[in-house]
Amino acid sequence: MHSRLKYYSESIRKTASQFLKLYAMDLPARFPMVWICTLIAPASSPSIDGLETGIAELESRGGQPWMTAAFGERGIRRSPAGQTNPRIVEYNYHTNLRGYDDKISWCSSFMNWCLAQVGIAGTGSALARSWLEWGIPLESPVPGCIAVLTRDDPNSWKGHVGFFLRIEGDSVVLFGGNQLEEVREHYYPVTSILSYRWPDSNAEAGAGIGSLPQPYFNGDPAR
């Protein structure tokens, strides 16, 4: 297990390094679609420092393989009216809303896409709360686990879903899609959390599913 976590941690580090290099030097040539989306998007993305901080935090606690895919999508955002970001259309392809544009709620689509990149079956649904029936529940969050949140009314169908990064005071910090209309890190009230979920190794096929990393308590792994 230790060697497996070491491998994924190294994979995250290398992917982040490559991404940052491309972002600064030759992104237009290597990833023209992402560059076009960047040109038409408002310049309101978090700093690269925020990405590095998030990656470093996951590394320190045993990075999850799907987070490599997630971090690589940072900055992808909904296009202005009259335009569509094809990358978000690709996310939607992994749900029951395949073929839809980027004007729908796509947080669950992003989660399904990220897990699919490492061979793990998601919910196949665009509903955030569909993740309440997926995998196994966690009593305490684990960095990289899936966090399901309520929106407005805890008893309604509305919700949000993202990858857990950390807790800061009364806020939970998630990395996900459709957070302020883009793939980014964002804060939500801890009280809005409905459940933390983890892949069920007996139900979801894929790599990197095994014993849980250390749970997260007040900003530190449990001892």
Short mmCIF file of C-alpha atoms in Angstrom, two decimals:
data_model
loop_
_atom_site.label_atom_id
_atom_site.label_comp_id
_atom_site.label_asym_id
_atom_site.label_seq_id
_atom_site.Cartn_x
_atom_site.Cartn_y
_atom_site.Cartn_z
CA MET A 1 0.00 0.00 0.00
CA HIS A 2 2.83 2.38 0.87
CA SER A 3 4.51 1.88 -2.51
CA ARG A 4 1.19 2.42 -4.30
CA LEU A 5 0.56 5.72 -2.52
CA LYS A 6 4.15 6.77 -3.22
CA TYR A 7 3.58 6.06 -6.92
CA TYR A 8 0.41 8.17 -7.05
CA SER A 9 2.03 10.98 -5.09
CA GLU A 10 4.89 11.06 -7.60
CA SER A 11 2.37 10.95 -10.45
CA ILE A 12 0.57 14.00 -9.08
CA ARG A 13 3.87 15.88 -8.65
CA LYS A 14 5.01 15.14 -12.20
CA THR A 15 1.63 16.00 -13.71
CA ALA A 16 1.49 19.29 -11.81
CA SER A 17 5.02 20.17 -12.91
CA GLN A 18 4.23 19.43 -16.55
CA PHE A 19 0.97 21.40 -16.38
CA LEU A 20 2.63 24.45 -14.88
CA LYS A 21 5.40 24.35 -17.48
CA LEU A 22 2.88 24.18 -20.30
CA TYR A 23 0.78 26.93 -18.77
CA ALA A 24 3.76 29.26 -18.69
CA MET A 25 5.49 28.34 -21.93
CA ASP A 26 3.74 26.46 -24.73
CA LEU A 27 0.11 25.92 -23.79
CA PRO A 28 -1.22 27.33 -27.09
CA ALA A 29 0.73 24.81 -29.15
CA ARG A 30 0.16 21.75 -26.97
CA PHE A 31 -3.44 22.33 -25.88
CA PRO A 32 -5.13 24.66 -28.40
CA MET A 33 -8.67 23.92 -27.13
CA VAL A 34 -7.78 24.88 -23.56
CA TRP A 35 -6.01 28.00 -24.83
CA ILE A 36 -9.06 29.08 -26.84
CA CYS A 37 -11.29 28.60 -23.79
CA THR A 38 -8.85 30.68 -21.75
CA LEU A 39 -8.96 33.51 -24.29
CA ILE A 40 -12.75 33.80 -24.12
CA ALA A 41 -13.04 33.35 -20.35
CA PRO A 42 -12.94 36.16 -17.77
CA ALA A 43 -9.58 36.35 -15.98
CA SER A 44 -10.91 35.44 -12.54
CA SER A 45 -9.24 32.08 -11.92
CA PRO A 46 -7.33 31.42 -8.67
CA SER A 47 -3.57 31.82 -8.77
CA ILE A 48 -1.20 29.04 -9.75
CA ASP A 49 0.02 29.19 -6.14
CA GLY A 50 -3.39 27.92 -5.07
CA LEU A 51 -3.03 24.91 -7.34
CA GLU A 52 0.43 24.13 -6.00
CA THR A 53 -0.82 24.43 -2.42
CA GLY A 54 -3.65 22.01 -3.08
CA ILE A 55 -1.36 19.48 -4.74
CA ALA A 56 1.18 19.74 -1.92
CA GLU A 57 -1.56 19.15 0.64
CA LEU A 58 -2.81 16.04 -1.12
CA GLU A 59 0.73 14.74 -1.52
CA SER A 60 1.37 15.10 2.20
CA ARG A 61 -1.65 12.92 2.95
CA GLY A 62 -1.33 10.35 0.17
CA GLY A 63 -2.66 11.71 -3.13
CA GLN A 64 -5.56 9.98 -4.88
CA PRO A 65 -5.09 9.05 -8.56
CA TRP A 66 -8.28 10.79 -9.74
CA MET A 67 -7.01 14.08 -8.34
CA THR A 68 -4.27 14.13 -10.98
CA ALA A 69 -7.00 14.34 -13.62
CA ALA A 70 -8.96 16.89 -11.59
CA PHE A 71 -6.07 19.30 -11.04
CA GLY A 72 -5.17 19.08 -14.72
CA GLU A 73 -8.57 20.61 -15.59
CA ARG A 74 -8.17 23.69 -13.41
CA GLY A 75 -9.43 26.86 -15.10
CA ILE A 76 -11.85 25.17 -17.50
CA ARG A 77 -15.01 27.27 -17.29
CA ARG A 78 -18.43 27.92 -18.76
CA SER A 79 -18.33 30.02 -21.92
CA PRO A 80 -20.30 33.25 -22.39
CA ALA A 81 -23.83 33.20 -23.81
CA GLY A 82 -23.89 32.03 -27.41
CA GLN A 83 -20.74 29.94 -26.98
CA THR A 84 -20.06 26.48 -25.53
CA ASN A 85 -16.92 25.06 -23.99
CA PRO A 86 -16.43 21.66 -25.67
CA ARG A 87 -14.50 20.35 -22.66
CA ILE A 88 -17.58 20.68 -20.44
CA VAL A 89 -19.64 18.96 -23.12
CA GLU A 90 -17.13 16.12 -22.78
CA TYR A 91 -17.72 16.03 -19.01
CA ASN A 92 -21.48 15.78 -19.62
CA TYR A 93 -20.89 12.80 -21.90
CA HIS A 94 -20.21 10.74 -18.78
CA THR A 95 -23.71 11.35 -17.41
CA ASN A 96 -27.33 11.08 -18.52
CA LEU A 97 -26.98 14.59 -19.99
CA ARG A 98 -24.58 13.66 -22.78
CA GLY A 99 -24.85 16.05 -25.67
CA TYR A 100 -25.88 19.01 -23.48
CA ASP A 101 -23.92 22.25 -23.54
CA ASP A 102 -22.14 24.01 -20.67
CA LYS A 103 -25.18 25.99 -19.51
CA ILE A 104 -26.49 23.19 -17.28
CA SER A 105 -25.23 22.36 -13.77
CA TRP A 106 -22.12 20.29 -14.48
CA CYS A 107 -20.48 19.65 -11.09
CA SER A 108 -21.51 15.97 -11.14
CA SER A 109 -20.46 15.63 -14.77
CA PHE A 110 -16.96 16.75 -13.81
CA MET A 111 -16.77 14.21 -10.98
CA ASN A 112 -17.88 11.38 -13.26
CA TRP A 113 -15.29 12.43 -15.85
CA CYS A 114 -12.41 12.57 -13.34
CA LEU A 115 -13.13 9.11 -11.96
CA ALA A 116 -13.50 7.69 -15.46
CA GLN A 117 -9.93 8.79 -16.23
CA VAL A 118 -8.64 6.20 -13.75
CA GLY A 119 -11.19 3.52 -14.61
CA ILE A 120 -13.59 4.08 -11.74
CA ALA A 121 -17.32 4.06 -12.45
CA GLY A 122 -19.15 7.11 -11.15
CA THR A 123 -22.90 7.54 -10.80
CA GLY A 124 -23.56 8.26 -14.46
CA SER A 125 -25.94 10.98 -13.29
CA ALA A 126 -25.78 14.76 -13.54
CA LEU A 127 -27.52 15.09 -10.17
CA ALA A 128 -25.13 16.05 -7.36
CA ARG A 129 -27.12 14.06 -4.82
CA SER A 130 -26.78 10.89 -6.88
CA TRP A 131 -23.41 10.54 -5.11
CA LEU A 132 -25.24 9.90 -1.82
CA GLU A 133 -25.94 6.41 -3.16
CA TRP A 134 -22.44 5.83 -4.54
CA GLY A 135 -19.49 4.08 -2.89
CA ILE A 136 -19.28 3.93 0.86
CA PRO A 137 -19.89 6.70 3.43
CA LEU A 138 -17.02 8.04 5.51
CA GLU A 139 -17.38 9.09 9.12
CA SER A 140 -14.58 11.62 8.62
CA PRO A 141 -13.35 13.22 5.38
CA VAL A 142 -10.24 12.01 3.58
CA PRO A 143 -8.36 14.36 1.20
CA GLY A 144 -9.56 13.54 -2.30
CA CYS A 145 -12.81 11.95 -1.16
CA ILE A 146 -16.13 13.07 -2.62
CA ALA A 147 -18.14 15.60 -0.63
CA VAL A 148 -21.88 15.95 -1.24
CA LEU A 149 -23.49 19.23 -0.20
CA THR A 150 -27.01 20.56 0.10
CA ARG A 151 -28.19 23.75 -1.58
CA ASP A 152 -30.87 25.81 0.12
CA ASP A 153 -33.12 23.02 1.46
CA PRO A 154 -31.54 19.82 2.87
CA ASN A 155 -34.68 17.92 1.88
CA SER A 156 -34.76 19.04 -1.75
CA TRP A 157 -33.10 17.40 -4.75
CA LYS A 158 -30.67 20.26 -5.22
CA GLY A 159 -27.05 19.91 -4.22
CA HIS A 160 -23.40 20.24 -5.12
CA VAL A 161 -20.52 17.76 -5.26
CA GLY A 162 -16.75 18.18 -5.27
CA PHE A 163 -13.47 16.70 -4.05
CA PHE A 164 -12.60 17.40 -0.42
CA LEU A 165 -9.32 19.27 0.17
CA ARG A 166 -9.42 20.62 3.70
CA ILE A 167 -11.41 22.37 6.43
CA GLU A 168 -10.75 25.98 7.34
CA GLY A 169 -12.72 27.22 10.32
CA ASP A 170 -16.41 26.93 9.51
CA SER A 171 -15.74 26.24 5.83
CA VAL A 172 -14.96 23.14 3.83
CA VAL A 173 -12.67 23.65 0.83
CA LEU A 174 -13.53 21.64 -2.27
CA PHE A 175 -11.93 21.26 -5.68
CA GLY A 176 -14.54 20.70 -8.35
CA GLY A 177 -16.39 21.73 -11.46
CA ASN A 178 -19.01 24.46 -11.80
CA GLN A 179 -17.61 26.24 -8.76
CA LEU A 180 -18.19 29.89 -9.67
CA GLU A 181 -18.75 28.48 -13.18
CA GLU A 182 -15.30 26.90 -13.49
CA VAL A 183 -13.01 24.10 -12.31
CA ARG A 184 -11.38 25.54 -9.23
CA GLU A 185 -11.02 25.50 -5.46
CA HIS A 186 -13.87 27.06 -3.49
CA TYR A 187 -15.22 27.38 0.05
CA TYR A 188 -18.59 26.14 1.36
CA PRO A 189 -20.18 26.07 4.83
CA VAL A 190 -19.29 22.89 6.74
CA THR A 191 -22.94 22.74 7.79
CA SER A 192 -23.96 22.14 4.16
CA ILE A 193 -22.19 18.76 4.01
CA LEU A 194 -24.54 15.81 3.58
CA SER A 195 -21.98 13.03 3.19
CA TYR A 196 -18.39 12.17 2.40
CA ARG A 197 -18.03 9.22 0.00
CA TRP A 198 -15.28 6.84 -1.05
CA PRO A 199 -15.12 4.27 -3.89
CA ASP A 200 -16.35 0.84 -2.88
CA SER A 201 -13.63 -1.59 -3.94
CA ASN A 202 -16.26 -4.32 -4.21
CA ALA A 203 -18.45 -2.34 -6.60
CA GLU A 204 -16.32 0.12 -8.59
CA ALA A 205 -13.61 -1.19 -10.89
CA GLY A 206 -10.44 0.82 -11.11
CA ALA A 207 -6.92 1.44 -9.90
CA GLY A 208 -5.85 2.96 -6.64
CA ILE A 209 -8.72 1.73 -4.46
CA GLY A 210 -7.54 0.13 -1.29
CA SER A 211 -7.17 0.93 2.38
CA LEU A 212 -8.26 4.42 3.28
CA PRO A 213 -5.60 7.08 3.84
CA GLN A 214 -5.57 8.83 7.20
CA PRO A 215 -8.82 10.69 7.93
CA TYR A 216 -8.78 14.44 8.27
CA PHE A 217 -9.39 16.06 11.66
CA ASN A 218 -9.21 19.82 12.20
CA GLY A 219 -6.61 20.26 9.50
CA ASP A 220 -4.41 17.34 10.53
CA PRO A 221 -4.46 13.61 9.80
CA ALA A 222 -5.67 11.50 12.70
CA ARG A 223 -2.96 10.04 14.86
#
